[in-house]
Short mmCIF file of C-alpha atoms and ligand atoms in Angstrom, two decimals:
data_model
loop_
_atom_site.label_atom_id
_atom_site.label_comp_id
_atom_site.label_asym_id
_atom_site.label_seq_id
_atom_site.Cartn_x
_atom_site.Cartn_y
_atom_site.Cartn_z
CA UNK A 1 107.59 43.24 117.14
CA UNK A 2 104.08 41.89 117.82
CA UNK A 3 103.81 38.19 118.50
CA UNK A 4 100.63 36.12 118.81
CA UNK A 5 101.01 32.78 120.58
CA UNK A 6 98.24 30.21 120.73
CA UNK A 7 98.64 27.52 123.39
CA UNK A 8 97.00 25.00 121.18
CA UNK A 9 96.43 22.27 123.73
CA UNK A 10 94.21 24.64 125.73
CA UNK A 11 92.16 25.43 122.61
CA UNK A 12 88.72 23.89 122.09
CA UNK A 13 88.30 25.07 118.51
CA UNK A 14 85.32 27.31 119.27
CA UNK A 15 86.41 29.88 116.69
CA UNK A 16 85.41 32.88 118.80
CA UNK A 17 88.89 34.40 118.48
CA UNK A 18 88.73 34.10 114.70
CA UNK A 19 85.47 36.03 114.76
CA UNK A 20 86.76 38.65 117.20
CA UNK A 21 89.91 39.49 115.23
CA UNK A 22 89.37 42.59 113.07
CA UNK A 23 92.42 41.81 110.92
CA UNK A 24 91.97 38.20 109.83
CA UNK A 25 95.09 37.07 111.67
CA UNK A 26 93.60 33.83 112.96
CA UNK A 27 91.88 30.79 111.47
CA UNK A 28 90.88 27.35 112.68
CA UNK A 29 93.10 24.59 111.39
CA UNK A 30 91.48 22.38 108.80
CA UNK A 31 94.08 19.63 108.85
CA UNK A 32 95.64 19.30 112.27
CA UNK A 33 94.04 18.14 115.56
CA UNK A 34 95.29 19.10 119.01
CA UNK A 35 95.66 16.71 121.95
CA UNK A 36 92.03 17.21 122.92
CA UNK A 37 90.91 16.28 119.44
CA UNK A 38 89.84 19.75 118.28
CA UNK A 39 90.91 21.73 115.24
CA UNK A 40 92.79 24.51 117.04
CA UNK A 41 93.10 28.17 116.12
CA UNK A 42 96.25 29.06 114.21
CA UNK A 43 98.04 32.27 113.34
CA UNK A 44 97.75 32.60 109.58
CA UNK A 45 98.62 36.25 109.03
CA UNK A 46 100.91 37.40 111.84
CA UNK A 47 102.01 40.56 110.01
CA UNK A 48 98.47 41.96 110.01
CA UNK A 49 98.17 41.88 113.81
CA UNK A 50 97.70 45.25 115.51
CA UNK A 51 97.94 43.85 119.07
CA UNK A 52 94.42 44.99 119.93
CA UNK A 53 94.06 41.92 122.24
CA UNK A 54 90.46 41.30 121.16
CA UNK A 55 91.24 37.63 120.51
CA UNK A 56 92.94 37.10 123.86
CA UNK A 57 90.10 38.79 125.76
CA UNK A 58 87.55 36.75 123.87
CA UNK A 59 89.11 33.31 124.27
CA UNK A 60 87.12 31.50 126.98
CA UNK A 61 90.10 29.28 127.71
CA UNK A 62 92.80 31.95 127.90
CA UNK A 63 94.75 30.14 125.20
CA UNK A 64 96.09 33.26 123.46
CA UNK A 65 98.99 35.50 124.40
CA UNK A 66 99.86 38.75 122.66
CA UNK A 67 103.34 40.22 123.04
CA UNK A 68 104.34 43.61 121.77
CA UNK B 1 88.08 37.55 134.38
CA UNK B 2 87.33 36.96 138.06
CA UNK B 3 90.83 35.57 138.52
CA UNK B 4 92.34 38.54 136.69
CA UNK B 5 90.48 40.97 138.94
CA UNK B 6 91.60 39.14 142.10
CA UNK B 7 95.17 39.31 140.82
CA UNK B 8 94.94 42.98 139.83
CA UNK B 9 93.48 43.98 143.20
CA UNK B 10 96.25 42.07 144.98
CA UNK B 11 93.82 40.16 147.19
CA UNK B 12 94.66 36.61 146.14
CA UNK B 13 95.98 35.49 149.52
CA UNK B 14 92.83 36.73 151.25
CA UNK B 15 90.18 35.62 148.78
CA UNK B 16 88.11 32.45 148.61
CA UNK B 17 85.30 31.38 146.33
CA UNK B 18 82.20 29.24 146.60
CA UNK B 19 80.87 27.34 143.59
CA UNK B 20 77.82 25.29 144.58
CA UNK B 21 76.49 23.07 141.78
CA UNK B 22 76.15 23.08 138.02
CA UNK B 23 78.88 23.94 135.58
CA UNK B 24 80.13 26.43 138.20
CA UNK B 25 81.96 23.56 139.89
CA UNK B 26 84.52 23.53 137.09
CA UNK B 27 85.72 26.74 138.69
CA UNK B 28 87.60 24.68 141.29
CA UNK B 29 90.05 23.80 138.52
CA UNK B 30 90.52 27.36 137.31
CA UNK B 31 91.32 29.22 140.53
CA UNK B 32 94.49 28.80 142.56
CA UNK B 33 92.74 29.94 145.76
CA UNK B 34 90.58 28.17 148.34
CA UNK B 35 87.29 27.12 146.74
CA UNK B 36 84.33 25.70 148.60
CA UNK B 37 81.41 23.50 147.68
CA UNK B 38 77.94 24.38 148.96
CA UNK B 39 74.55 22.78 148.71
CA UNK B 40 72.50 23.80 145.66
CA UNK B 41 71.61 27.49 145.99
CA UNK B 42 73.16 27.92 149.42
CA UNK B 43 76.41 29.60 148.44
CA UNK B 44 75.32 33.03 149.79
CA UNK B 45 74.61 31.45 153.19
CA UNK B 46 78.04 29.78 153.26
CA UNK B 47 79.64 33.03 152.10
CA UNK B 48 77.89 34.85 154.94
CA UNK B 49 79.45 32.47 157.45
CA UNK B 50 82.89 32.79 155.91
CA UNK B 51 82.75 36.58 155.83
CA UNK B 52 81.52 36.91 159.38
CA UNK B 53 84.27 34.66 160.71
CA UNK B 54 86.96 36.22 158.50
CA UNK B 55 85.81 39.83 158.03
CA UNK B 56 89.15 40.93 156.58
CA UNK B 57 88.99 38.26 153.85
CA UNK B 58 87.13 38.48 150.55
CA UNK B 59 84.59 35.94 149.41
CA UNK B 60 82.71 35.46 146.19
CA UNK B 61 80.02 33.05 145.09
CA UNK B 62 79.84 31.77 141.51
CA UNK B 63 76.30 30.63 140.77
CA UNK B 64 74.19 29.55 137.81
CA UNK B 65 70.66 30.72 137.20
CA UNK B 66 69.05 27.44 138.19
CA UNK B 67 71.03 27.71 141.39
CA UNK B 68 70.59 31.38 142.23
CA UNK B 69 67.18 32.16 140.75
CA UNK B 70 65.35 28.97 141.66
CA UNK B 71 66.41 26.74 144.54
CA UNK B 72 68.60 29.49 146.03
CA UNK B 73 66.28 32.49 145.68
CA UNK B 74 65.72 32.78 149.41
CA UNK B 75 69.44 32.74 150.21
CA UNK B 76 70.42 35.37 147.65
CA UNK B 77 67.55 37.69 148.53
CA UNK B 78 68.23 37.42 152.26
CA UNK B 79 71.99 37.82 151.85
CA UNK B 80 71.40 41.00 149.84
CA UNK B 81 68.79 42.10 152.33
CA UNK B 82 71.20 41.73 155.23
CA UNK B 83 73.76 43.70 153.21
CA UNK B 84 76.34 40.94 153.47
CA UNK B 85 79.71 42.17 152.29
CA UNK B 86 80.08 39.43 149.72
CA UNK B 87 80.32 39.37 145.92
CA UNK B 88 78.18 37.18 143.69
CA UNK B 89 79.01 36.28 140.11
CA UNK B 90 75.70 35.19 138.62
CA UNK B 91 75.89 33.22 135.37
CA UNK B 92 72.60 33.57 133.50
CA UNK B 93 72.52 31.14 130.56
CA UNK B 94 68.69 30.87 130.56
CA UNK B 95 68.87 27.17 131.34
CA UNK B 96 69.93 24.44 133.78
CA UNK B 97 73.16 23.55 132.00
CA UNK B 98 74.91 20.69 133.71
CA UNK B 99 71.84 18.53 134.12
CA UNK B 100 70.98 18.62 130.42
CA UNK B 101 69.28 21.87 129.50
CA UNK B 102 66.07 22.04 131.53
CA UNK B 103 63.93 25.16 131.83
CA UNK B 104 65.12 27.62 134.49
CA UNK B 105 63.30 30.64 135.96
CA UNK B 106 65.40 32.70 133.52
CA UNK B 107 64.38 30.75 130.40
CA UNK B 108 62.84 33.12 127.84
CA UNK B 109 59.17 32.88 126.88
CA UNK B 110 58.97 30.56 123.87
CA UNK B 111 62.44 29.12 124.46
CA UNK B 112 62.59 25.38 123.88
CA UNK B 113 64.34 23.32 126.53
CA UNK B 114 64.23 19.64 127.46
CA UNK B 115 61.42 20.37 129.95
CA UNK B 116 59.62 22.89 127.74
CA UNK B 117 59.77 21.18 124.34
CA UNK B 118 57.06 23.46 122.96
CA UNK B 119 58.75 26.57 124.35
CA UNK B 120 58.23 28.27 127.72
CA UNK B 121 54.57 29.03 128.17
CA UNK B 122 53.95 32.30 129.99
CA UNK B 123 50.52 31.20 131.25
CA UNK B 124 51.98 28.08 132.80
CA UNK B 125 55.43 29.22 133.99
CA UNK B 126 55.25 32.99 134.16
CA UNK B 127 57.82 35.29 132.63
CA UNK B 128 61.57 35.03 133.22
CA UNK B 129 62.82 36.52 136.46
CA UNK B 130 65.08 39.56 136.34
CA UNK B 131 67.30 39.09 139.37
CA UNK B 132 69.53 42.15 138.94
CA UNK B 133 66.58 44.54 138.90
CA UNK B 134 65.00 42.76 141.84
CA UNK B 135 68.10 42.78 144.04
CA UNK B 136 68.80 46.42 143.17
CA UNK B 137 65.58 47.38 144.98
CA UNK B 138 66.94 45.97 148.25
CA UNK B 139 68.59 48.47 150.56
CA UNK B 140 71.41 46.10 151.55
CA UNK B 141 72.74 45.85 148.00
CA UNK B 142 75.51 48.25 147.06
CA UNK B 143 76.52 47.33 143.52
CA UNK B 144 74.33 45.46 141.04
CA UNK B 145 75.08 45.19 137.33
CA UNK B 146 74.16 43.06 134.34
CA UNK B 147 76.72 42.38 131.62
CA UNK B 148 77.08 40.03 128.66
CA UNK B 149 79.86 38.02 127.07
CA UNK B 150 78.71 38.29 123.46
CA UNK B 151 81.07 40.94 122.07
CA UNK B 152 84.56 42.20 122.85
CA UNK B 153 83.28 45.58 124.20
CA UNK B 154 80.81 43.72 126.42
CA UNK B 155 83.59 41.46 127.67
CA UNK B 156 85.62 44.51 128.65
CA UNK B 157 82.60 46.00 130.46
CA UNK B 158 82.01 42.70 132.25
CA UNK B 159 85.50 42.73 133.65
CA UNK B 160 85.11 46.35 134.76
CA UNK B 161 81.88 45.43 136.56
CA UNK B 162 83.50 42.45 138.28
CA UNK B 163 86.27 44.73 139.48
CA UNK B 164 83.75 47.24 140.76
CA UNK B 165 81.91 44.48 142.62
CA UNK B 166 85.06 43.36 144.41
CA UNK B 167 85.96 46.99 145.19
CA UNK B 168 82.50 47.37 146.72
CA UNK B 169 83.25 44.44 149.00
CA UNK B 170 86.70 45.78 149.87
CA UNK B 171 85.10 49.13 150.81
CA UNK B 172 82.57 47.17 152.94
CA UNK B 173 79.67 49.00 151.29
CA UNK B 174 77.31 46.03 151.14
CA UNK B 175 76.24 43.22 148.85
CA UNK B 176 77.53 43.20 145.26
CA UNK B 177 76.48 41.13 142.27
CA UNK B 178 77.29 40.97 138.59
CA UNK B 179 74.78 39.07 136.47
CA UNK B 180 76.49 37.82 133.33
CA UNK B 181 74.51 36.74 130.26
CA UNK B 182 76.51 33.72 129.16
CA UNK B 183 76.29 31.20 126.33
CA UNK B 184 75.53 27.50 126.69
CA UNK B 185 76.10 26.31 123.11
CA UNK B 186 75.81 22.65 124.10
CA UNK B 187 72.30 22.85 125.55
CA UNK B 188 71.05 25.59 123.25
CA UNK B 189 71.98 23.37 120.30
CA UNK B 190 74.00 26.14 118.71
CA UNK B 191 77.58 26.69 117.60
CA UNK B 192 79.66 28.94 119.89
CA UNK B 193 79.29 31.84 117.43
CA UNK B 194 75.51 31.32 117.06
CA UNK B 195 75.18 31.20 120.84
CA UNK B 196 76.95 34.56 121.17
CA UNK B 197 74.60 36.00 118.55
CA UNK B 198 71.58 34.64 120.42
CA UNK B 199 72.66 36.50 123.56
CA UNK B 200 72.52 39.73 121.56
CA UNK B 201 69.33 38.96 119.65
CA UNK B 202 67.18 37.24 122.27
CA UNK B 203 68.58 37.72 125.75
CA UNK B 204 69.69 41.36 125.88
CA UNK B 205 66.31 42.70 124.66
CA UNK B 206 64.68 41.05 127.70
CA UNK B 207 67.62 41.41 130.10
CA UNK B 208 68.91 44.96 129.61
CA UNK B 209 72.57 45.56 130.38
CA UNK B 210 73.80 48.19 132.77
CA UNK B 211 74.45 49.16 136.35
CA UNK B 212 71.24 49.01 138.36
CA UNK B 213 72.69 50.15 141.64
CA UNK B 214 75.89 51.77 142.80
CA UNK B 215 76.30 53.39 146.17
C1 TPP C 301 69.75 19.68 146.16
C2 TPP C 301 70.13 19.38 144.76
N1 TPP C 301 69.17 19.19 143.82
C3 TPP C 301 69.50 18.93 142.54
C4 TPP C 301 70.80 18.85 142.15
C5 TPP C 301 71.15 18.50 140.74
N2 TPP C 301 71.76 19.56 139.98
C6 TPP C 301 73.07 19.59 139.74
S1 TPP C 301 73.55 20.83 138.70
C7 TPP C 301 71.93 21.37 138.59
C8 TPP C 301 71.55 22.51 137.69
C9 TPP C 301 72.36 23.73 137.82
O1 TPP C 301 71.93 24.65 136.89
P1 TPP C 301 72.48 26.15 136.90
O2 TPP C 301 72.54 26.63 138.31
O3 TPP C 301 71.67 26.94 135.94
O4 TPP C 301 73.99 26.01 136.44
P2 TPP C 301 74.64 25.67 135.00
O5 TPP C 301 74.93 24.22 135.00
O6 TPP C 301 73.67 26.10 133.94
O7 TPP C 301 75.89 26.50 134.99
C10 TPP C 301 71.07 20.57 139.35
C11 TPP C 301 69.61 20.75 139.39
C12 TPP C 301 71.80 19.04 143.15
N3 TPP C 301 73.11 18.99 142.86
N4 TPP C 301 71.44 19.29 144.43
S1 SF4 C 302 95.58 41.05 118.85
FE1 SF4 C 302 93.87 41.86 117.60
S2 SF4 C 302 94.70 41.92 115.50
FE2 SF4 C 302 96.08 40.60 116.70
S3 SF4 C 302 95.32 38.51 116.36
FE3 SF4 C 302 94.34 39.28 118.23
S4 SF4 C 302 92.40 40.19 117.57
FE4 SF4 C 302 93.68 39.93 115.72
S1 SF4 C 303 88.83 31.41 121.28
FE1 SF4 C 303 90.40 30.18 122.36
S2 SF4 C 303 89.49 28.13 122.51
FE2 SF4 C 303 88.30 29.25 120.95
S3 SF4 C 303 89.30 28.74 118.99
FE3 SF4 C 303 90.26 30.63 119.73
S4 SF4 C 303 92.07 29.95 120.90
FE4 SF4 C 303 90.74 28.18 120.63
#
């Protein structure tokens, strides 16, 4: 079972993970701010994840963990 | 990625880093190893001292382009020339970042910065300096590469190059450096995604990626 975890308080809302994901699993929140005051990335389509780790490698703030 | 490589090579207890000035100093917060300050541009000189006193330890410098390619040019060239067994991570973002986006030796011709509001003028400032190519010509250098952070494949290659650079130091082959084309969205006035695209469109055509030296 693949699991994508975003440590949202490390996230700066840069959106690079959203862009890197080939499967549209991630999106930036449009409603909720994290502690730092950014709109963090969220998992919106967990089932589509193929655990390629592109998002986790791309995140400049190592805020994403992929478990499989 | 540097931290991952240190972890993967199992050298954490014997590794220290030097981040002199600029946004590099944030590195102190990211590494759970000894980190040193150095005067602007002088990290390779401090690293030389560290390595000569502790030859069985590993030392890396983490330097911006204003730092390495301008005020610190003499130190990096001479450290490479002496074949110091140190590793340099060279962050090329075509700008002086921390101080507000001034022109650096690496700024592209035509690029607008706070000190070149009309764009870098080649007649006045010359063309951007290609440090990787230059240091690769020096006999003391053992591994010199240029990588970029703009795409996932390039990120993977960057990490491989960083690993190779540390392995070069472990094998005591000589000086190693990885130049990394990196975004500075804040001072480029771009979004993070636009900044990544600019690396691909503007920087890589002038700063080709690849391994320039491997012994
Ligand atoms: C001797 C000295 N002169 C000037 C400065 C001011 N200063 C601090 S950071 C910096 C620019 C660093 O630019 P760069 O090396 O490109 O790093 P970046 O911030 O872009 O990562 C300068 C000039 C200084 N700290 N020491
Ligand atoms: S692991 Fe791959 S598929 Fe899954 S969220 Fe990250 S980038 Fe998308
Ligand atoms: S790449 Fe990292 S910091 Fe940027 S939006 Fe995604 S999780 Fe947040």
